[in-house]
XYZ file of C-alpha atoms in Angstrom:
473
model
C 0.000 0.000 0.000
C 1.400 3.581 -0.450
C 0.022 4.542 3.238
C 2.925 1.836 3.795
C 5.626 4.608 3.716
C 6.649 7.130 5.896
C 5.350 10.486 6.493
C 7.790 12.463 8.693
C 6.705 15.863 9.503
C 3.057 15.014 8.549
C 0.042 14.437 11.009
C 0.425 10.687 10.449
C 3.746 9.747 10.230
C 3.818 5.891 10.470
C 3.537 3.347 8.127
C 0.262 1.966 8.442
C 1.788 -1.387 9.714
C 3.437 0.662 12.675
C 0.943 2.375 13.999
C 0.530 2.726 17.494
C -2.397 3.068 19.297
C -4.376 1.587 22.804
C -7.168 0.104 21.480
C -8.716 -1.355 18.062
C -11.271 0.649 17.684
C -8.109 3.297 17.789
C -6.167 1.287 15.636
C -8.662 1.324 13.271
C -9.278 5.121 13.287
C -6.035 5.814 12.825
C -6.041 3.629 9.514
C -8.741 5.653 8.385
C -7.086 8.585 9.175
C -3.720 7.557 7.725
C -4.982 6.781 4.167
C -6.977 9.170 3.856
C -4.479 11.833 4.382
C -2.300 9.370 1.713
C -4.924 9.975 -0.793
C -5.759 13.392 0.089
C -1.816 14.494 -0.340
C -1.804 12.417 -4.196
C -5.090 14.574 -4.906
C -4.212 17.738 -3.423
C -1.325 17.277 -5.430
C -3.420 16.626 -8.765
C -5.503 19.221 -8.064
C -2.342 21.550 -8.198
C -1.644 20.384 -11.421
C -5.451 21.507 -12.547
C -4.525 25.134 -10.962
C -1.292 25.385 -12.279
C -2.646 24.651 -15.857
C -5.671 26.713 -14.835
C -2.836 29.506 -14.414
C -0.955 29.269 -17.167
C -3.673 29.848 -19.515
C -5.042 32.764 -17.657
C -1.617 34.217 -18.068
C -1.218 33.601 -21.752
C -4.937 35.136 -22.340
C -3.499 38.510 -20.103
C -0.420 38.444 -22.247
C -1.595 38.069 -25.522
C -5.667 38.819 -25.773
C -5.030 42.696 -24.967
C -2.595 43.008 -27.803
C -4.279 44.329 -31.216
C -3.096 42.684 -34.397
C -4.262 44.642 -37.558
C -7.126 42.308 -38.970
C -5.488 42.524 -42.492
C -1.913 41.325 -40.761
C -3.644 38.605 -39.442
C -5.639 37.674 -42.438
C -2.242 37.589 -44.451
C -0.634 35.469 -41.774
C -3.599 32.918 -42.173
C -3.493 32.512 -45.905
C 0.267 32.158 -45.828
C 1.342 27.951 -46.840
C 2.940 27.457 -43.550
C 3.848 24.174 -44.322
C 6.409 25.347 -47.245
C 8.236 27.499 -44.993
C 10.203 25.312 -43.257
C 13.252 27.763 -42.337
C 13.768 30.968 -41.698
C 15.620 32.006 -44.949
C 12.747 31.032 -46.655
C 9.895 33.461 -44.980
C 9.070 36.050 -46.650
C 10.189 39.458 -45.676
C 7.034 40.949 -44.823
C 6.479 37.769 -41.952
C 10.238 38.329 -40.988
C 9.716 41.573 -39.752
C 6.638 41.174 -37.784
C 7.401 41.896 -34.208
C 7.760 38.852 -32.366
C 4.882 40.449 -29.691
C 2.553 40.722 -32.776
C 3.168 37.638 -34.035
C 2.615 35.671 -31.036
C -0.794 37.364 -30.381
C -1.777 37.143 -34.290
C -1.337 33.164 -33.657
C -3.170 33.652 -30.430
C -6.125 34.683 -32.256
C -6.014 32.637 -34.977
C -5.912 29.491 -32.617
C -8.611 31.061 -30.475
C -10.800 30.979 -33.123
C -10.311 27.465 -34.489
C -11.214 26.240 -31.011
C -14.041 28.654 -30.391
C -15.681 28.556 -33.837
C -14.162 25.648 -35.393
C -12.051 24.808 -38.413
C -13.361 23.947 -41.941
C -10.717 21.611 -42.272
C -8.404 20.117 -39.753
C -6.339 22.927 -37.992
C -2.599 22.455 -39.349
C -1.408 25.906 -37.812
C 2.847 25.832 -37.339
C 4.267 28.520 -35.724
C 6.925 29.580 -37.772
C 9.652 32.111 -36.167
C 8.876 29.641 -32.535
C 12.135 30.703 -31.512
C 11.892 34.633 -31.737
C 8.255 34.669 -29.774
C 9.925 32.577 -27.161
C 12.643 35.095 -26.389
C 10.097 37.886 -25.823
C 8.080 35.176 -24.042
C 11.432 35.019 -21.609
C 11.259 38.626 -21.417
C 7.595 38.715 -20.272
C 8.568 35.643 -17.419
C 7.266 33.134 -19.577
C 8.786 29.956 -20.961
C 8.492 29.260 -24.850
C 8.423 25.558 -26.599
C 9.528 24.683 -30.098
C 5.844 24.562 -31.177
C 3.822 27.711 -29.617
C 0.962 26.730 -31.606
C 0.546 23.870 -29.704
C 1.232 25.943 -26.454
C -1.436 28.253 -27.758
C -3.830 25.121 -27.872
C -2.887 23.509 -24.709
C -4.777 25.004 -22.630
C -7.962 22.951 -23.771
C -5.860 20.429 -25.128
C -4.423 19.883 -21.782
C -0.801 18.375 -20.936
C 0.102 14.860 -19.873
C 0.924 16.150 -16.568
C -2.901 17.581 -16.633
C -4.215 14.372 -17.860
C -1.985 12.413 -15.543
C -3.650 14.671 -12.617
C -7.233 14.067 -13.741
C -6.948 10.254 -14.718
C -5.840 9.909 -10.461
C -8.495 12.300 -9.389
C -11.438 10.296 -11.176
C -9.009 6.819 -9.627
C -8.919 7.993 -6.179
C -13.048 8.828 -6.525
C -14.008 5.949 -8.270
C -11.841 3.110 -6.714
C -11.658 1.664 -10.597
C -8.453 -0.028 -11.819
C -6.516 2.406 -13.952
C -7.808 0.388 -17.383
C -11.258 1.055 -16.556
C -10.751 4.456 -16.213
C -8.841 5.013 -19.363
C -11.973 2.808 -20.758
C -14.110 5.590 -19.983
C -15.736 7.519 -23.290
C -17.702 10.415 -23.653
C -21.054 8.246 -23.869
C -19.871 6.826 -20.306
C -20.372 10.424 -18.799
C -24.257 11.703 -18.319
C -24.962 14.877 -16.381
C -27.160 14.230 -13.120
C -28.734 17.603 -14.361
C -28.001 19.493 -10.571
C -24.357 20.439 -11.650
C -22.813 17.109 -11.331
C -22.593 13.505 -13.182
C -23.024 9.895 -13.276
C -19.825 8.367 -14.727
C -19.303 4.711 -15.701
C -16.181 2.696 -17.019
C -15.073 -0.482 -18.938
C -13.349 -3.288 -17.584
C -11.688 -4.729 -20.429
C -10.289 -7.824 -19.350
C -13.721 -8.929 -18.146
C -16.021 -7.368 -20.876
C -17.954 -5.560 -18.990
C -19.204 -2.202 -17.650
C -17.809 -0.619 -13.883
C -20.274 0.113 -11.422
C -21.759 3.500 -11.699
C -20.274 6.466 -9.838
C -22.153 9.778 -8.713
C -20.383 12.844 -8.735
C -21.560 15.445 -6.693
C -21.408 18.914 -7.608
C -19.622 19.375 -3.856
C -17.057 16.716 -5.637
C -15.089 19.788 -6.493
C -11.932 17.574 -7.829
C -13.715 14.735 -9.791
C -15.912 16.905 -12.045
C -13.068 19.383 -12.875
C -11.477 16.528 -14.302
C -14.569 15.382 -15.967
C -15.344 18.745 -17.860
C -11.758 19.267 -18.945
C -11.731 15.873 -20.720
C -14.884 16.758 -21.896
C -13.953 19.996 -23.196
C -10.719 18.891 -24.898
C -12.565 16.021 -26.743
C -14.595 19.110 -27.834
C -11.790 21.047 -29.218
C -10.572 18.601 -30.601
C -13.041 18.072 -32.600
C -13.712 21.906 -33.501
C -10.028 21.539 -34.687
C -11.118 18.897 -37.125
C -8.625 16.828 -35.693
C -11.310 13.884 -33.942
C -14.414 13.030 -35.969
C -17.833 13.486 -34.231
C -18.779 9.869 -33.689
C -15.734 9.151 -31.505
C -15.801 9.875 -28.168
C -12.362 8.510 -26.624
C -11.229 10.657 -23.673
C -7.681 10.054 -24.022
C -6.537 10.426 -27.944
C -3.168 12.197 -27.755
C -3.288 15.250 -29.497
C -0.307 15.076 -31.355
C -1.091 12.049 -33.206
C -4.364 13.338 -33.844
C -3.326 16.031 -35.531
C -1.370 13.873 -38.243
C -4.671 11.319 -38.554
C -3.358 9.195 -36.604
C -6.327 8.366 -33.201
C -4.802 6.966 -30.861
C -4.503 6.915 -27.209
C -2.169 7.916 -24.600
C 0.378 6.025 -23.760
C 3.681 6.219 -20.999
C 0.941 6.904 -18.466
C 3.421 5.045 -15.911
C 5.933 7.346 -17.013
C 3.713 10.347 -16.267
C 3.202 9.160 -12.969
C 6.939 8.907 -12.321
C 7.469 12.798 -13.135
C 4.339 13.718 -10.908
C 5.415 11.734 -7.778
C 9.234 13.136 -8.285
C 7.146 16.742 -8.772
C 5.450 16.723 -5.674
C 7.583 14.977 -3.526
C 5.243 12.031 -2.737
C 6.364 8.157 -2.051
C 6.809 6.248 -4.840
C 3.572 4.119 -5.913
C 1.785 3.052 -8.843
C -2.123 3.648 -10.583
C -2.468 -0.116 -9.237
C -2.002 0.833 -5.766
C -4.280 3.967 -5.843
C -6.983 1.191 -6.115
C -6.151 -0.834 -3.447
C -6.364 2.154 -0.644
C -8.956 3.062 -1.836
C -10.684 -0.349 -1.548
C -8.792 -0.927 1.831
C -10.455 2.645 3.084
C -13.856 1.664 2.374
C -13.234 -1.796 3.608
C -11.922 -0.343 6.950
C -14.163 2.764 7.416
C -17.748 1.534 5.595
C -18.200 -1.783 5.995
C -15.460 -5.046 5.317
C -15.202 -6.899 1.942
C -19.178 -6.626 1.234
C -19.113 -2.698 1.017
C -15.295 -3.020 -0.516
C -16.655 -5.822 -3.177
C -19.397 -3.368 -4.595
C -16.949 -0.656 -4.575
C -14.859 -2.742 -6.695
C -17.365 -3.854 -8.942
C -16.080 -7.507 -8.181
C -18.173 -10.442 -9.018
C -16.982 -12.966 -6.248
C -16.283 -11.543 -2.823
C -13.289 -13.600 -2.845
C -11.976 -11.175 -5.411
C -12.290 -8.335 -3.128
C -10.405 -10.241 -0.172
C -7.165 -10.482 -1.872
C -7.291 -6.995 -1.482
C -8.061 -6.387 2.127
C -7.546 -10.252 3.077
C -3.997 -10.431 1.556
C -3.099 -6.555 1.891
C -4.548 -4.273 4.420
C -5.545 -7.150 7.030
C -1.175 -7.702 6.950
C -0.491 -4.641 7.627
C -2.894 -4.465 10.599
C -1.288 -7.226 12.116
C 1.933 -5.810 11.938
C 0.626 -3.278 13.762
C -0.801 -5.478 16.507
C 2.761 -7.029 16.264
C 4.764 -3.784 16.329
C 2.828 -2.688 19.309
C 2.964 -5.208 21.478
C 6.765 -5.420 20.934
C 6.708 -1.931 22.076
C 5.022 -2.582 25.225
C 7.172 -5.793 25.867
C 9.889 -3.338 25.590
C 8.556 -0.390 27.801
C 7.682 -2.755 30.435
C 11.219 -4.413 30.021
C 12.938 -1.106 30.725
C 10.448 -0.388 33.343
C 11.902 -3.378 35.372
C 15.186 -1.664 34.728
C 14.615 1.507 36.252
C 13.703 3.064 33.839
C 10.686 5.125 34.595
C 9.924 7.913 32.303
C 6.674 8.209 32.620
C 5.680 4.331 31.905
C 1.779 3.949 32.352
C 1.354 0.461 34.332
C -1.702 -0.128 32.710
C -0.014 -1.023 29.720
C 2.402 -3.928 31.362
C 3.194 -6.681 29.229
C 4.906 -8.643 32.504
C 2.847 -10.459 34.881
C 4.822 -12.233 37.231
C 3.929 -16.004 37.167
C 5.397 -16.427 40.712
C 8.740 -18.440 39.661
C 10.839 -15.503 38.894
C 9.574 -15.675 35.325
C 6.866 -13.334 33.634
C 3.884 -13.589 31.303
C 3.783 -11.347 28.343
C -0.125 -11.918 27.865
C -2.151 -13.913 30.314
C -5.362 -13.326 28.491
C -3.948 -14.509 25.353
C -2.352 -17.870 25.418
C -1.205 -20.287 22.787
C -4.046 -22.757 23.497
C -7.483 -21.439 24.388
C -8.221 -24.017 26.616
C -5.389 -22.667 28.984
C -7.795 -20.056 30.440
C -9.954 -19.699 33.117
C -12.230 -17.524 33.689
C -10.645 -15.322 30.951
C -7.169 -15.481 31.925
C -4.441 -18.402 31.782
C -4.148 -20.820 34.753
C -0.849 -21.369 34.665
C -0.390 -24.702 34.452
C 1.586 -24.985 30.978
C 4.160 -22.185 31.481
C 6.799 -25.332 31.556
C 6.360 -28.329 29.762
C 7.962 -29.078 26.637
C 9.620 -26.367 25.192
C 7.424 -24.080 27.146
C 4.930 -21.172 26.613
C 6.135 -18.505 24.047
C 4.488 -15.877 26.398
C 6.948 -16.529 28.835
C 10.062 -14.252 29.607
C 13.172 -14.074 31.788
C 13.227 -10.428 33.198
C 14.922 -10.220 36.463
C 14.647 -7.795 39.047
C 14.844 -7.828 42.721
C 11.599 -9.072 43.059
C 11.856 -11.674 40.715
C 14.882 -13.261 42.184
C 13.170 -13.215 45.649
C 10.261 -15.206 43.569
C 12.885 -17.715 42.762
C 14.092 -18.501 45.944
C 10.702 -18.846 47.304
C 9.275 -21.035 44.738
C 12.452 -23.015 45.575
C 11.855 -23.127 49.006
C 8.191 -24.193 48.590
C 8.719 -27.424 46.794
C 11.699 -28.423 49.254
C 8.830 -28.171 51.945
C 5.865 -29.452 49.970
C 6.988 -31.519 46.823
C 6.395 -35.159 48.446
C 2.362 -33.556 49.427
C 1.734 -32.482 46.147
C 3.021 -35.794 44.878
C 0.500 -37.925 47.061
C -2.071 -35.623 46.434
C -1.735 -35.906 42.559
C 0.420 -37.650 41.134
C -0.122 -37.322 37.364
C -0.539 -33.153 37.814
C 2.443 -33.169 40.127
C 4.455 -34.598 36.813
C 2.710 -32.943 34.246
C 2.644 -29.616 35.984
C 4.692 -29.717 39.262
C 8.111 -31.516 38.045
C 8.787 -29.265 34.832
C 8.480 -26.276 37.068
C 11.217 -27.354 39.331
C 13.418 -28.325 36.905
C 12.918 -24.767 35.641
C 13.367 -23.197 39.529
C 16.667 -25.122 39.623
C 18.069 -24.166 36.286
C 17.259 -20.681 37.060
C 18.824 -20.788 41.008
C 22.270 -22.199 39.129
C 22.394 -19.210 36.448
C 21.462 -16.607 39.456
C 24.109 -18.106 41.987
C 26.396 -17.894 39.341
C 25.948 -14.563 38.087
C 27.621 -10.925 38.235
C 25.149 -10.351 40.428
C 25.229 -13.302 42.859
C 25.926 -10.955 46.237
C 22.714 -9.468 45.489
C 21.279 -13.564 45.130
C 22.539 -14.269 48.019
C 21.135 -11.668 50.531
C 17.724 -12.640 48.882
C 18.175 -15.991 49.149
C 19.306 -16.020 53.126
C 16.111 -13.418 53.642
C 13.891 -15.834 52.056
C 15.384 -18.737 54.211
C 15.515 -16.956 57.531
């Protein structure tokens, strides 16, 4: 998942598999929380790339719509065979000495009307003298390109990096894989009437239609993207450039414009430029999908509410995305968060304080110097009673995995006394029960006694011994 990275800095910093919280029900708001500030940072940042175009085009209208081009100037510069001029030498002298200000807002015009009015035939406008308007476009804090016709057209044409922002806004609102939403034609689109629309996709692989999706008119992000694929499939057609009876969201312009329809492709390269753009963790289309699915799963209502989201047939489907996926990284967190406990309690027994809140102890003291790390959950369910472990398997075998070796003070003292209590009463527990005096009684000695040699033996063995003779006495 991409909510599996790192945030520093943010509001939710950890990886969702590292979260660390006191409860589930926290546990599970914080998953909430942390993907959908992942998916609100991707589409704040596609939204930036809406403004930004947004931007750009209201600055090329202020630059270029207030300048007056003599209507005879521009009508020569329209009938002029742009395609034999090819190089400089060759323009005439006339077009060579047309201010490079002039010229750029005589192509303004002439492109503004092509994709306000239309074009008899399809638009084949080149910009001849590309390299003289973008100098004065450097002088007027602008940057130029080698074709300013197509910069002139862009903004309803749209970029990749605009497309590339709206084809992850309608992914992150939709929940469809990337193919389905690339699927998407102008006949999948109806307006709800109210200011907003009803969108629907293709699944390719399977033949058959996505569920639909409503889009508010409060869903500021989705229908932005929505009318500025619809208006670009309108201009270009005005341009001539796309026939009427196609309706393919996602025909690059460029090969378009040599009769060539065809769509987009390199969307994963796109992506690649937008992540290193805005600074976001690496991820793919693929995974925009899945936190999406794991965010309804988690926040409306499992795999059922996930499945119809998906527009999955089997609900086993569905599962390999939570199941396999989000469900894993929950558990790490359950993991992760124990371990810190285990540890907090650890250096609690230390002496080391700071502020540890007892409630959260991981060591229960068993009463032979050793500790439980989770009485109320042991290995086998039939250990408990009434809701918390008896005891009676801490030692057999290879013993419980709950069990550690922390010693303090208190724990050596435990030790000693256990010690002491089956030198008194071993032969009375024998008699009494035999078969639970082996089964529970003689692995826990031969635990006391292994742990009596280390501690006599130890660094620390002045500090045994005053415990032990206190204990004795």
């Amino acid at each position: 998942m991409i909510s599996d990275s790192p945030s520093p800095g943010t509001e939710h910093p950890h990886p969702i598999g590292a979260i660390p919280f006191d409860s589930a029900e926290e546990l599970r708001a914080k998953t909430v929380a942390k993907i959908v500030s992942t998916l609100g940072r991707i589409e704040a940042a596609a939204v930036s790339e809406l403004d930004e175009h947004a931007a750009q085009s209201v600055m090329l209208d202020r630059l270029l719509g207030s300048i007056e081009v003599d209507p005879e100037l521009l009508s020569r510069i329209q009938q002029l065979p742009f395609r034999h001029y090819p190089a400089a030498s060759r323009l005439p002298v006339w077009f060579a000495g047309i201010p490079a200000r002039t010229l750029a807002a005589a192509y303004y015009q002439i492109c503004s009307q092509a994709l306000t009015h239309g074009s008899g035939d399809p638009f084949q406008l080149i910009s001849l003298r590309s390299k003289d308007i973008g100098k004065w476009l450097t002088t007027q804090g602008q940057v130029g390109c080698n074709d300013f016709t197509l910069q002139l057209l862009r903004p309803r044409l749209l970029s990749m990096p605009t497309l590339n922002a709206c084809l992850l806004i309608l992914q992150k609102h939709t929940g469809w894989n990337v193919n389905a939403v690339l699927e998407m034609g102008e006949d999948g689109i109806q307006s709800d009437g109210k200011g907003g629309y009803v969108i629907q996709g293709y699944k390719g692989r399977l033949q058959q239609p996505t569920p639909l999706v409503e889009i508010l008119p409060s869903d500021e992000a989705p229908r932005r993207a929505v009318e500025l694929l619809l208006d670009r499939l309108a201009a270009l057609r005005r341009l001539g450039w796309v026939p009427n009876n196609d309706g393919r969201l996602w025909l690059n312009e460029k090969l378009a414009k040599a009769g060539r329809l065809e769509t987009y492709c390199s969307w994963s390269r796109a992506l690649k430029f937008f992540i290193e753009k805005h600074g976001l963790p690496d991820f793919s289309a693929e995974q925009v999908r899945v936190e999406v699915l794991a965010l309804e799963g988690v926040e409306k209502g499992g795999l059922e509410a996930a499945r119809h989201r998906a527009g999955h047939a089997r609900l086993s489907t569905t599962a390999a995305y939570l199941d396999q996926i989000l469900l894993e990284r929950l558990n790490s967190a359950y993991s992760l968060e124990f371990e810190r406990r285990l540890e907090a309690s650890v250096r609690f027994r230390m002496g080391e304080d700071n502020g540890f809140d007892v409630s959260k102890d991981l060591l229960y003291p068993i009463g032979d110097g050793t500790s439980c790390s989770d009485p109320h959950n042991p290995p086998d369910p039939e250990f408990l009673d009434r809701a918390i472990c008896a005891g009676k398997d801490c030692h057999k075998a290879d013993g419980c995995p709950n069990r550690r070796l922390i010693f303090d003070e208190n724990r050596v003292e435990e030790v000693f006394r256990m010690k002491y209590f089956y030198e008194k009463n071993w032969q009375d527990l024998q008699n009494e029960n035999g078969d639970e005096f082996v089964a529970v009684h003689v692995p826990a000695i031969l635990v006391n006694l292994a742990l009596v040699g280390i501690l006599e033996k130890s660094a620390y063995r002045h500090i045994v011994n005053k415990i032990r003779r206190s204990v004795y006495e």
